[in-house]
Coordinates of C-alpha atoms and ligand atoms in Angstrom, one line a residue:
M5 CA -53.9 0.1 21.5
T6 CA -52.3 -1.8 18.8
T7 CA -50.5 0.5 16.8
S8 CA -49.4 0.4 13.0
S9 CA -45.7 0.6 14.3
H10 CA -47.5 -2.6 16.6
A11 CA -48.1 -4.4 13.2
F12 CA -45.1 -3.8 11.6
W13 CA -42.8 -5.5 14.2
S14 CA -45.2 -8.7 14.4
V15 CA -45.2 -9.4 10.8
L16 CA -40.2 -9.0 11.0
V17 CA -41.0 -11.1 14.4
S18 CA -43.5 -14.0 13.4
H19 CA -40.6 -13.7 10.6
G20 CA -38.1 -14.2 13.1
V21 CA -36.3 -11.2 13.2
D22 CA -35.2 -11.3 17.2
R23 CA -32.6 -8.2 17.2
V24 CA -32.8 -4.4 16.2
F25 CA -29.4 -2.2 16.0
Q26 CA -30.4 1.2 15.9
V27 CA -29.3 4.5 17.3
P28 CA -32.1 6.6 18.3
G29 CA -33.7 9.9 16.8
E30 CA -36.6 11.9 17.4
S31 CA -38.4 11.4 13.7
Y32 CA -39.0 7.1 15.0
I33 CA -39.3 7.5 18.5
G34 CA -43.0 5.2 17.8
L35 CA -41.4 2.7 16.1
L36 CA -39.3 2.0 18.8
D37 CA -41.6 3.1 22.0
A38 CA -43.8 -0.1 19.9
L39 CA -41.0 -2.5 20.4
A40 CA -40.7 -1.9 24.0
D41 CA -43.7 -4.0 24.0
F42 CA -41.2 -7.1 22.2
P43 CA -39.6 -8.2 24.7
Q44 CA -38.2 -11.2 22.4
V45 CA -37.0 -8.6 20.4
D46 CA -33.4 -7.5 21.6
L47 CA -32.4 -4.0 21.2
V48 CA -28.8 -3.3 20.6
T49 CA -28.2 0.8 20.9
C50 CA -24.9 1.5 18.7
R51 CA -22.9 4.7 18.7
H52 CA -23.0 5.0 15.1
E53 CA -25.2 4.4 12.2
A54 CA -22.7 2.7 10.1
G55 CA -22.1 0.6 13.2
A56 CA -25.6 0.1 13.6
G57 CA -25.5 -0.8 10.3
F58 CA -22.5 -3.4 10.2
M59 CA -24.1 -5.1 12.9
A60 CA -27.1 -5.4 11.5
C61 CA -25.5 -6.9 8.0
A62 CA -23.0 -9.2 10.5
D63 CA -26.4 -10.7 11.7
G64 CA -28.0 -11.0 8.6
R65 CA -25.4 -13.0 7.7
L66 CA -25.7 -15.5 10.2
T67 CA -29.5 -15.7 11.2
R68 CA -29.7 -15.4 6.7
R69 CA -33.3 -13.5 7.9
P70 CA -32.1 -9.5 6.6
G71 CA -30.2 -8.2 9.9
V72 CA -32.7 -5.2 11.0
V73 CA -31.6 -1.6 12.2
M74 CA -33.6 1.3 12.8
V75 CA -32.1 5.1 11.8
S76 CA -33.5 8.4 12.4
R77 CA -34.4 10.4 8.4
G78 CA -31.1 12.7 7.0
P79 CA -27.9 12.5 9.1
G80 CA -28.6 9.4 10.5
A81 CA -29.3 7.6 6.9
S82 CA -26.5 9.3 5.7
N83 CA -24.7 7.7 8.4
A84 CA -25.4 4.9 7.9
S85 CA -26.2 4.3 3.5
I86 CA -21.8 2.4 4.2
A87 CA -23.8 -0.7 5.5
I88 CA -26.9 -0.5 2.5
H89 CA -23.8 -0.8 0.5
T90 CA -21.7 -3.7 1.6
A91 CA -25.3 -5.4 2.0
Q92 CA -25.5 -4.9 -1.8
Q93 CA -21.9 -5.6 -2.6
D94 CA -22.0 -8.9 0.1
A95 CA -25.4 -10.2 -0.5
I96 CA -26.9 -10.5 2.7
A97 CA -30.2 -9.5 3.3
L98 CA -30.5 -5.9 6.0
I99 CA -33.6 -4.8 6.3
M100 CA -33.3 -0.7 7.6
V101 CA -36.2 1.3 9.1
V102 CA -35.9 4.8 8.8
G103 CA -38.3 8.0 10.8
Q104 CA -39.6 10.4 7.9
V105 CA -40.3 13.9 8.3
P106 CA -44.6 14.1 8.7
K107 CA -46.7 13.7 5.7
K108 CA -47.3 16.6 5.2
D109 CA -43.5 18.0 4.8
L110 CA -43.3 15.1 2.2
R111 CA -40.8 16.7 -0.6
R112 CA -40.7 20.3 1.0
E113 CA -37.0 19.8 1.8
A114 CA -38.2 19.2 5.3
F115 CA -35.9 19.5 8.0
Q116 CA -34.0 16.2 7.8
E117 CA -35.4 14.8 4.6
I118 CA -34.0 12.7 2.1
D119 CA -36.1 11.3 -0.5
Y120 CA -35.0 8.0 -0.1
R121 CA -36.2 6.0 -3.3
A122 CA -33.5 8.6 -5.0
M123 CA -30.7 8.4 -2.2
F124 CA -30.7 4.1 -2.2
G125 CA -33.0 3.5 -5.5
Q126 CA -29.8 2.3 -6.9
M127 CA -27.9 0.3 -3.6
T128 CA -31.2 -0.8 -3.1
K129 CA -33.7 -4.6 -4.3
W130 CA -36.6 -2.2 -2.6
V131 CA -37.4 1.7 -1.4
F132 CA -40.7 2.3 -0.1
E133 CA -42.3 5.1 1.7
V134 CA -45.3 4.1 3.5
T135 CA -48.4 6.7 3.3
E136 CA -51.2 5.4 4.7
P137 CA -50.7 3.1 8.4
G138 CA -52.4 1.0 7.0
Q139 CA -49.2 -0.2 5.0
M140 CA -46.9 -0.4 7.7
A141 CA -48.0 -5.1 8.1
E142 CA -48.1 -5.3 4.6
V143 CA -44.7 -3.3 3.4
A144 CA -43.3 -5.6 6.8
L145 CA -44.1 -9.0 4.9
K146 CA -42.9 -7.0 1.1
A147 CA -39.6 -6.1 3.2
M148 CA -39.1 -9.8 3.9
R149 CA -39.4 -11.4 1.0
M150 CA -37.7 -8.8 -0.9
A151 CA -34.7 -8.8 1.3
T152 CA -34.6 -12.8 0.9
Q153 CA -35.5 -13.8 -2.5
G154 CA -33.0 -13.8 -5.4
T155 CA -29.8 -12.2 -4.6
P156 CA -30.4 -11.1 -0.8
G157 CA -30.0 -7.6 -0.6
P158 CA -31.4 -4.5 1.5
V159 CA -34.2 -3.0 1.2
V160 CA -35.5 0.1 3.0
I161 CA -38.2 1.2 4.7
S162 CA -39.2 5.1 5.4
V163 CA -42.4 5.9 8.0
P164 CA -42.9 9.4 8.5
E165 CA -43.1 10.3 12.1
D166 CA -46.7 10.8 12.2
L167 CA -48.7 8.1 11.1
Q168 CA -46.3 5.3 13.2
Q169 CA -48.7 5.1 16.2
Q170 CA -51.9 5.8 14.2
E171 CA -53.8 3.0 16.3
L172 CA -54.6 0.1 14.1
A173 CA -57.5 -2.8 14.0
S174 CA -55.4 -6.0 13.6
P175 CA -52.4 -6.4 11.6
G176 CA -53.3 -9.6 10.0
W177 CA -50.4 -10.2 8.0
Q178 CA -49.2 -13.9 8.3
A179 CA -45.7 -15.3 7.1
L180 CA -46.3 -17.2 4.2
A181 CA -44.3 -20.4 3.4
Q182 CA -41.5 -20.1 0.8
D183 CA -40.6 -22.4 -1.9
G184 CA -36.8 -23.3 -3.1
L185 CA -37.1 -24.6 -6.7
Q186 CA -35.5 -27.6 -8.2
P187 CA -33.3 -27.9 -11.7
S188 CA -35.4 -29.7 -13.8
A189 CA -34.8 -33.9 -14.2
Q190 CA -33.8 -32.9 -17.9
A191 CA -31.1 -29.9 -16.6
M192 CA -29.9 -32.8 -14.0
S193 CA -29.1 -35.4 -16.6
Q194 CA -26.6 -32.8 -18.4
V195 CA -24.8 -31.9 -16.3
S196 CA -24.7 -35.2 -14.9
S197 CA -23.1 -36.0 -18.1
M198 CA -21.2 -33.1 -18.2
L199 CA -19.8 -34.3 -14.9
D200 CA -18.6 -37.6 -16.7
R201 CA -17.4 -36.2 -19.1
A202 CA -14.5 -33.8 -17.9
E203 CA -11.2 -34.3 -17.1
R204 CA -10.3 -31.3 -15.9
P205 CA -13.1 -30.0 -13.6
L206 CA -13.0 -27.3 -12.0
L207 CA -15.4 -26.3 -9.5
I208 CA -15.9 -22.6 -8.0
A209 CA -18.2 -22.6 -4.6
G210 CA -20.0 -19.2 -3.4
G211 CA -21.7 -18.0 -0.4
A212 CA -25.3 -19.0 -1.4
W213 CA -23.5 -22.8 0.2
D214 CA -24.1 -20.5 4.1
V215 CA -28.0 -22.5 4.8
P216 CA -28.6 -24.8 6.5
G217 CA -27.0 -28.2 5.3
G218 CA -25.5 -26.3 2.4
R219 CA -21.1 -26.9 3.0
T220 CA -21.4 -30.6 3.9
A221 CA -24.4 -31.4 0.6
L222 CA -21.3 -29.5 -0.7
Q223 CA -18.2 -31.5 0.1
D224 CA -20.3 -34.9 0.1
F225 CA -20.8 -33.8 -3.9
A226 CA -17.6 -32.8 -4.9
R227 CA -15.9 -35.8 -2.3
S228 CA -18.1 -37.8 -4.8
W229 CA -17.5 -36.6 -8.2
Q230 CA -13.7 -36.0 -7.6
L231 CA -14.2 -32.7 -8.2
P232 CA -11.3 -29.8 -7.3
V233 CA -12.8 -27.5 -5.3
C234 CA -12.1 -22.9 -5.8
V235 CA -13.7 -20.5 -3.3
S236 CA -15.2 -17.8 -4.8
F237 CA -14.1 -13.9 -2.6
R238 CA -13.8 -13.8 0.4
R239 CA -15.9 -17.6 0.8
H240 CA -12.8 -18.8 2.1
D241 CA -14.9 -21.0 4.7
I242 CA -18.1 -22.4 2.7
F243 CA -15.6 -25.0 2.1
P244 CA -12.7 -27.3 3.9
N245 CA -9.6 -26.2 3.7
S246 CA -7.9 -28.6 4.2
D247 CA -9.4 -31.1 2.6
P248 CA -7.1 -31.7 -0.1
L249 CA -10.1 -31.3 -3.1
F250 CA -10.2 -27.2 -1.9
V251 CA -7.8 -25.7 -4.7
G252 CA -8.2 -22.1 -3.4
D253 CA -10.0 -19.2 -3.8
L254 CA -10.5 -16.6 -5.9
G255 CA -9.8 -13.7 -4.9
L256 CA -7.0 -10.5 -5.2
A257 CA -4.0 -11.8 -5.6
N258 CA -4.0 -14.9 -7.5
P259 CA -1.1 -15.7 -8.9
P260 CA -0.7 -16.4 -13.5
A261 CA 0.5 -19.6 -12.5
Q262 CA -2.4 -20.1 -10.5
M263 CA -4.9 -19.1 -13.3
D264 CA -3.4 -20.4 -15.9
L265 CA -3.6 -23.9 -14.9
F266 CA -8.4 -22.9 -13.7
R267 CA -7.8 -21.6 -17.0
R268 CA -7.2 -24.9 -18.8
S269 CA -10.0 -26.7 -16.7
D270 CA -12.2 -28.3 -19.6
L271 CA -15.5 -27.7 -17.1
I272 CA -16.2 -24.7 -15.0
L273 CA -18.8 -25.2 -12.0
A274 CA -19.4 -22.2 -10.8
L275 CA -22.5 -23.3 -7.6
G276 CA -24.0 -20.9 -5.8
T277 CA -21.6 -17.8 -7.0
R278 CA -22.5 -14.6 -8.5
L279 CA -19.8 -14.8 -10.6
D280 CA -18.8 -11.1 -9.3
D281 CA -15.6 -9.3 -10.8
V282 CA -13.7 -10.2 -8.0
T283 CA -14.3 -13.9 -7.6
S284 CA -14.3 -13.3 -12.2
Q285 CA -10.5 -11.8 -11.2
N286 CA -12.3 -8.7 -13.2
Y287 CA -14.8 -10.3 -15.2
A288 CA -12.1 -12.5 -17.3
F289 CA -12.9 -15.9 -15.6
P290 CA -14.6 -18.0 -17.4
S291 CA -13.8 -15.1 -20.2
M292 CA -16.9 -13.1 -20.9
P293 CA -19.0 -13.3 -22.3
Q294 CA -18.0 -16.6 -24.4
P295 CA -16.7 -19.2 -21.9
A296 CA -13.6 -21.0 -23.1
Q297 CA -14.6 -24.2 -21.7
P298 CA -18.0 -25.3 -20.6
V299 CA -19.9 -23.5 -17.9
V300 CA -22.8 -24.5 -15.6
H301 CA -24.0 -21.9 -13.5
C302 CA -26.8 -22.2 -11.0
Y303 CA -27.7 -19.3 -8.4
P304 CA -31.1 -19.1 -6.9
D305 CA -31.9 -15.5 -8.6
P306 CA -32.7 -15.5 -12.7
R307 CA -31.1 -11.7 -12.4
V308 CA -27.7 -13.1 -12.0
V309 CA -27.5 -16.4 -13.9
G310 CA -26.2 -16.5 -17.5
L311 CA -25.6 -12.6 -16.6
H312 CA -21.6 -12.4 -17.7
V313 CA -21.4 -15.7 -19.2
L314 CA -23.1 -17.5 -21.9
A315 CA -23.3 -20.8 -19.6
D316 CA -23.9 -23.7 -21.0
V317 CA -26.7 -24.7 -18.2
G318 CA -28.4 -22.1 -16.4
L319 CA -30.0 -23.0 -13.2
A320 CA -32.5 -19.9 -11.2
C321 CA -32.9 -22.1 -8.4
H322 CA -31.0 -22.9 -4.9
P323 CA -27.6 -25.3 -5.5
L324 CA -28.6 -27.2 -3.0
G325 CA -31.6 -28.9 -4.7
L326 CA -28.9 -29.9 -8.3
V327 CA -25.8 -31.4 -5.8
Q328 CA -28.3 -33.5 -3.5
A329 CA -29.8 -35.2 -6.6
L330 CA -26.1 -35.4 -8.6
T331 CA -24.2 -37.0 -5.4
P332 CA -23.4 -39.8 -5.4
G333 CA -21.5 -39.7 -8.1
R334 CA -19.6 -42.0 -10.7
V335 CA -16.0 -40.8 -12.0
R336 CA -14.8 -42.8 -15.0
D337 CA -11.0 -41.8 -15.1
V338 CA -10.5 -41.8 -11.6
Q339 CA -6.6 -41.2 -12.3
G340 CA -7.0 -38.2 -14.7
R341 CA -8.7 -37.0 -12.9
Q342 CA -6.7 -37.2 -9.3
T343 CA -3.7 -36.1 -10.8
W344 CA -5.2 -33.2 -12.2
I345 CA -6.7 -32.7 -8.4
R346 CA -2.7 -32.4 -7.2
R347 CA -1.5 -30.0 -9.6
L348 CA -3.7 -27.6 -8.6
R349 CA -3.8 -28.8 -5.3
Q350 CA 0.1 -27.7 -5.4
A351 CA 0.0 -24.8 -7.3
H352 CA -2.8 -23.5 -3.9
E353 CA -0.6 -24.4 -0.8
A354 CA 2.9 -22.8 -2.6
H355 CA 0.4 -19.5 -3.0
A356 CA -0.7 -19.8 0.6
A357 CA 3.0 -21.5 2.3
W358 CA 3.5 -18.7 5.0
P359 CA 5.8 -16.4 4.3
Q360 CA 9.6 -16.1 4.7
R361 CA 10.8 -12.4 4.2
Q362 CA 12.5 -10.7 7.4
A363 CA 11.5 -6.6 8.4
N364 CA 13.4 -4.5 10.8
D365 CA 10.6 -1.6 11.4
G366 CA 7.9 -3.4 14.0
V367 CA 6.1 -7.0 13.6
R368 CA 5.0 -9.2 10.8
F369 CA 1.9 -9.5 10.8
F370 CA 1.9 -13.0 9.1
E371 CA 2.9 -13.5 11.9
V372 CA 0.0 -12.8 14.6
V373 CA -1.8 -14.9 12.2
R374 CA 0.4 -17.8 12.0
R375 CA 0.4 -18.5 16.1
L376 CA -2.7 -17.7 16.2
K377 CA -3.5 -19.9 13.5
A378 CA -1.8 -22.3 15.3
R379 CA -3.5 -22.1 19.0
A380 CA -7.1 -21.1 17.5
P381 CA -10.1 -22.9 18.1
T382 CA -11.9 -25.1 16.1
D383 CA -14.6 -23.1 16.2
L384 CA -12.9 -19.7 16.0
R385 CA -15.1 -16.4 14.0
V386 CA -12.1 -14.4 12.5
C387 CA -13.9 -10.9 11.6
L388 CA -11.8 -8.9 9.1
D389 CA -12.0 -5.0 9.2
A390 CA -10.9 -3.6 5.3
G391 CA -7.4 -3.7 5.2
T392 CA -3.6 -5.2 4.3
F393 CA -3.2 -6.7 7.5
A394 CA -5.8 -9.0 6.4
A395 CA -3.7 -10.5 3.3
P396 CA -2.5 -13.3 5.7
V397 CA -5.7 -14.3 6.9
Y398 CA -7.3 -14.6 3.4
R399 CA -4.5 -16.3 2.0
H400 CA -2.9 -18.7 4.5
F401 CA -5.4 -18.3 7.8
G402 CA -6.7 -22.4 6.2
F403 CA -10.4 -22.3 7.6
D404 CA -12.1 -24.9 8.0
F405 CA -16.0 -26.4 9.9
P406 CA -17.0 -25.1 12.0
Q407 CA -14.2 -21.8 12.3
R408 CA -16.0 -18.5 10.3
L409 CA -14.9 -16.0 8.1
M410 CA -17.1 -12.8 9.2
A411 CA -15.2 -10.0 6.0
P412 CA -16.7 -7.4 3.7
L413 CA -16.9 -8.1 0.6
S414 CA -17.3 -4.7 -0.4
G415 CA -14.0 -3.9 1.5
A416 CA -15.6 -1.2 4.0
M417 CA -13.5 -0.2 6.7
G418 CA -15.1 0.3 9.6
Y419 CA -17.2 -3.2 9.6
G420 CA -14.4 -5.5 11.6
T421 CA -15.1 -4.0 15.5
P422 CA -19.6 -4.1 14.5
A423 CA -19.3 -7.2 13.0
A424 CA -17.4 -8.6 15.9
V425 CA -20.1 -7.6 18.5
A426 CA -23.3 -8.9 16.2
T427 CA -21.4 -12.1 15.4
A428 CA -20.0 -13.0 19.6
L429 CA -24.3 -11.9 20.3
R430 CA -25.3 -13.9 18.3
E431 CA -22.7 -16.8 18.4
P432 CA -22.1 -16.6 22.4
D433 CA -20.5 -19.7 22.6
H434 CA -17.9 -19.8 20.1
P435 CA -14.7 -17.2 20.3
V436 CA -14.5 -13.8 18.4
V437 CA -11.8 -13.2 17.3
C438 CA -11.3 -9.2 15.5
M439 CA -8.6 -8.2 13.3
V440 CA -8.4 -4.2 12.5
G441 CA -6.2 -1.5 11.5
D442 CA -5.4 1.0 13.1
G443 CA -7.3 2.9 10.3
G444 CA -10.4 0.8 10.2
F445 CA -10.2 1.0 14.2
M446 CA -10.4 4.8 14.4
M447 CA -13.9 4.5 12.2
T448 CA -16.2 2.4 14.5
G449 CA -14.0 1.0 16.7
N450 CA -16.3 2.7 20.0
E451 CA -18.8 0.6 18.9
M452 CA -16.1 -2.3 21.1
I453 CA -18.2 -0.8 24.4
L454 CA -21.0 -3.0 23.7
A455 CA -18.5 -5.5 24.2
V456 CA -18.1 -4.4 28.0
Q457 CA -21.9 -4.1 28.6
R458 CA -22.7 -7.2 26.9
R459 CA -19.2 -9.1 28.5
L460 CA -18.7 -10.3 25.4
P461 CA -15.1 -12.2 25.2
I462 CA -13.8 -10.7 21.9
V463 CA -9.8 -10.7 21.3
F464 CA -9.7 -7.4 19.4
I465 CA -6.3 -6.9 17.6
V466 CA -5.5 -4.1 16.5
A467 CA -2.4 -4.3 13.5
N468 CA -1.5 -0.8 13.9
N469 CA 2.1 0.4 11.5
G470 CA 0.7 3.9 11.9
S471 CA -0.8 4.7 8.4
Y472 CA -3.9 4.1 6.0
G473 CA -1.3 0.9 5.0
S474 CA -2.7 -0.2 1.7
I475 CA -3.3 2.8 -0.1
R476 CA -0.2 3.2 1.0
I477 CA 1.4 0.9 -1.1
H478 CA -0.6 1.6 -3.9
Q479 CA 0.5 4.8 -3.7
E480 CA 4.5 3.4 -4.2
R481 CA 3.3 1.2 -6.9
A482 CA 1.9 4.4 -8.8
Y483 CA 3.7 7.3 -7.7
S484 CA 7.7 7.7 -5.6
R485 CA 5.6 8.9 -3.0
H486 CA 2.8 8.8 -0.7
P487 CA 1.1 11.9 0.9
G488 CA -1.6 12.0 3.4
T489 CA -1.6 7.9 4.3
D490 CA 0.6 8.5 7.6
L491 CA -1.9 8.2 10.4
F492 CA -1.1 10.1 13.8
N493 CA -2.8 7.5 16.5
P494 CA -3.4 7.7 19.9
D495 CA -2.5 4.9 22.5
F496 CA -4.4 2.2 22.2
C497 CA -3.7 0.0 25.2
T498 CA -4.9 3.8 27.1
V499 CA -8.3 4.1 25.1
A500 CA -9.6 0.6 25.6
H501 CA -8.6 1.3 29.2
G502 CA -10.4 4.0 29.0
F503 CA -13.4 1.8 28.2
G504 CA -13.1 -0.6 30.7
I505 CA -10.8 -3.2 28.3
P506 CA -7.7 -5.1 29.2
A507 CA -5.3 -4.1 26.6
E508 CA -1.2 -5.3 26.1
R509 CA 1.1 -4.2 22.8
V510 CA 2.7 -6.3 21.4
S511 CA 6.3 -5.1 19.6
T512 CA 8.4 -8.1 19.2
E513 CA 7.6 -10.9 17.6
D514 CA 9.1 -12.5 21.2
D515 CA 5.0 -11.2 22.8
I516 CA 2.5 -12.7 20.2
D517 CA 2.7 -16.0 21.9
E518 CA 1.9 -15.1 25.5
A519 CA 0.0 -12.0 24.1
L520 CA -3.0 -14.2 22.1
Q521 CA -2.9 -16.9 25.2
R522 CA -3.8 -14.4 27.8
A523 CA -6.5 -12.4 24.8
L524 CA -7.9 -16.4 24.5
T525 CA -8.9 -17.2 27.9
C526 CA -10.0 -13.6 29.1
D527 CA -13.0 -14.2 30.3
G528 CA -14.1 -10.8 28.8
P529 CA -12.7 -8.4 25.8
Y530 CA -9.5 -7.9 25.4
L531 CA -7.4 -6.0 23.6
V532 CA -4.3 -6.3 21.8
E533 CA -2.5 -3.9 20.3
V534 CA 0.6 -5.2 17.3
M535 CA 3.3 -2.3 15.8
T536 CA 2.6 -3.8 12.9
S537 CA 5.6 -3.5 10.1
L538 CA 4.8 -0.8 6.9
Q539 CA 8.3 -3.3 5.1
V540 CA 6.8 -6.2 5.1
T541 CA 3.3 -6.2 3.1
L542 CA 2.0 -9.0 1.3
P543 CA 0.0 -7.8 -1.8
V544 CA -3.0 -5.2 -1.1
E545 CA -6.1 -6.3 0.8
V546 CA -9.0 -3.8 0.7
Ligands
TPP14 C1 -14.7 3.4 4.3 C2 -13.5 3.3 3.4 N1 -13.0 4.5 3.5 C3 -11.9 4.2 2.6 C4 -11.5 2.9 2.0 C5 -9.9 2.4 1.3 N2 -9.5 2.4 2.1 C6 -8.9 0.9 1.5 S1 -7.7 0.2 2.6 C7 -7.2 2.0 3.2 C8 -6.6 1.6 5.0 C9 -7.0 1.2 5.5 O1 -5.8 1.5 6.7 P1 -5.4 0.8 8.1 O2 -6.8 0.4 9.0 O3 -4.7 1.2 8.9 O4 -5.3 -0.7 7.7 P2 -4.3 -1.1 6.8 O5 -3.5 -0.7 6.0 O6 -2.6 -0.1 7.3 O7 -3.9 -2.6 7.2 C10 -8.3 2.4 3.1 C11 -7.8 3.6 3.6 C12 -12.6 1.7 2.5 N3 -11.9 1.0 1.7 N4 -13.5 1.9 3.5

């Protein structure tokens, strides 16, 4: 029998959806049952809706199709809301399907009822509640388009439980091809002459480059025009960090000397970035609304281009077409350009040099990161949770193609473990390392059971400093004491063993290399608990 739920899934499947993350609920067993007739869809059963949602976020980021998560009404949707927020902040296409109370009970404050338009309206691109079974295919198609077009983001589809298994004649909705917009010839010649005139250009590259061919097109463009490239917040893997043209990232802790230099640029090319809060140094770089230098802003969403910065050239299209049309370029004063690039690169290298500070209260976590870097496979996937342990990764690790960084722009704790699971499922041929603090690990670490069930060789590195360290640092700066941030932890190795995961504890820096070696060569998941110094923490990262 073809039902409304079959219609829904067949449209999603025809758009490439092949994996759904979920925690079951009685409110959507009709949708779940229909999914059993789509064996090409991998149904991943998770332990908490936050974990399921984070996995869908990571999957959406890797596939550039919407990640799909299915949750129950009320409590399930509430648990999953952190993933909706992360998908919005991280510009990730996400479809969350929620089982809803029966249609006749809508807006009666029925058991576990929530009005999702009110709840998620501000956090999503679209919320739709199905009221007729015949809408199911249409809503699936619209969800795909809404989630992926412009700035990618989350959509929520609420389906009353009694509308999920209604008989339908035929789904009848087919996938449509989508056109990408190209900049006009006039805009391209304007950008080309700005590039020609500039003596101190700076290219800020954002997440939109994470498309097939994007990274190499960006690198070709930068090389041919001799443009220094700085990546936006947590997008380190967009441009090879070892390329002499890479001059850093715009994050939470840029040193003043580096920012002074960036401000001296006489042309900013903001390509594929939203110029969000952190990238723009809290709406200060480029200065807003009137920048101090000419700005070209290109992003495939008209609602974003020119929103905060009055760009001289604002292009609501994907930057790929622009740079392909402008490559190869020709630079008049190659010598002058190189002096500028060298200065920027030196400022970056000074900031990114490995720290030398000593500690007597445990392992300096940057040493773990440094030793991991030294033996990191060239295609390593690094999945990070939020916390101060992650600061050395952002600042010092240095990503080169095809290595990847999976980190939440939203700063959501609990992202790391689920993201690692989703990454290992999606990219089984690449090694995956998850770094997570003792705080974040206790939020969603339970999802590592999937690594055992699916035999995913993920290396979990838990930075155990007995504290919600990032917040403690904030407290120490603002006040002289730190109530509420100490943690009482379980024995993480015993926890891992209980999950069926081999584990070891690293208590001195002499133990790091061998532990990493064992972890990286293990053919299944492995956990390394690092007794981490609290004294030696870097500037706060969340
Ligand atoms: C879900 C969520 N809750 C709270 C916070 C605020 N927060 C940011 S970092 C942090 C502490 C992280 O502690 P831990 O995981 O132990 O890592 P550490 O900072 O100690 O390295 C907290 C509570 C957050 N970002 N996300």
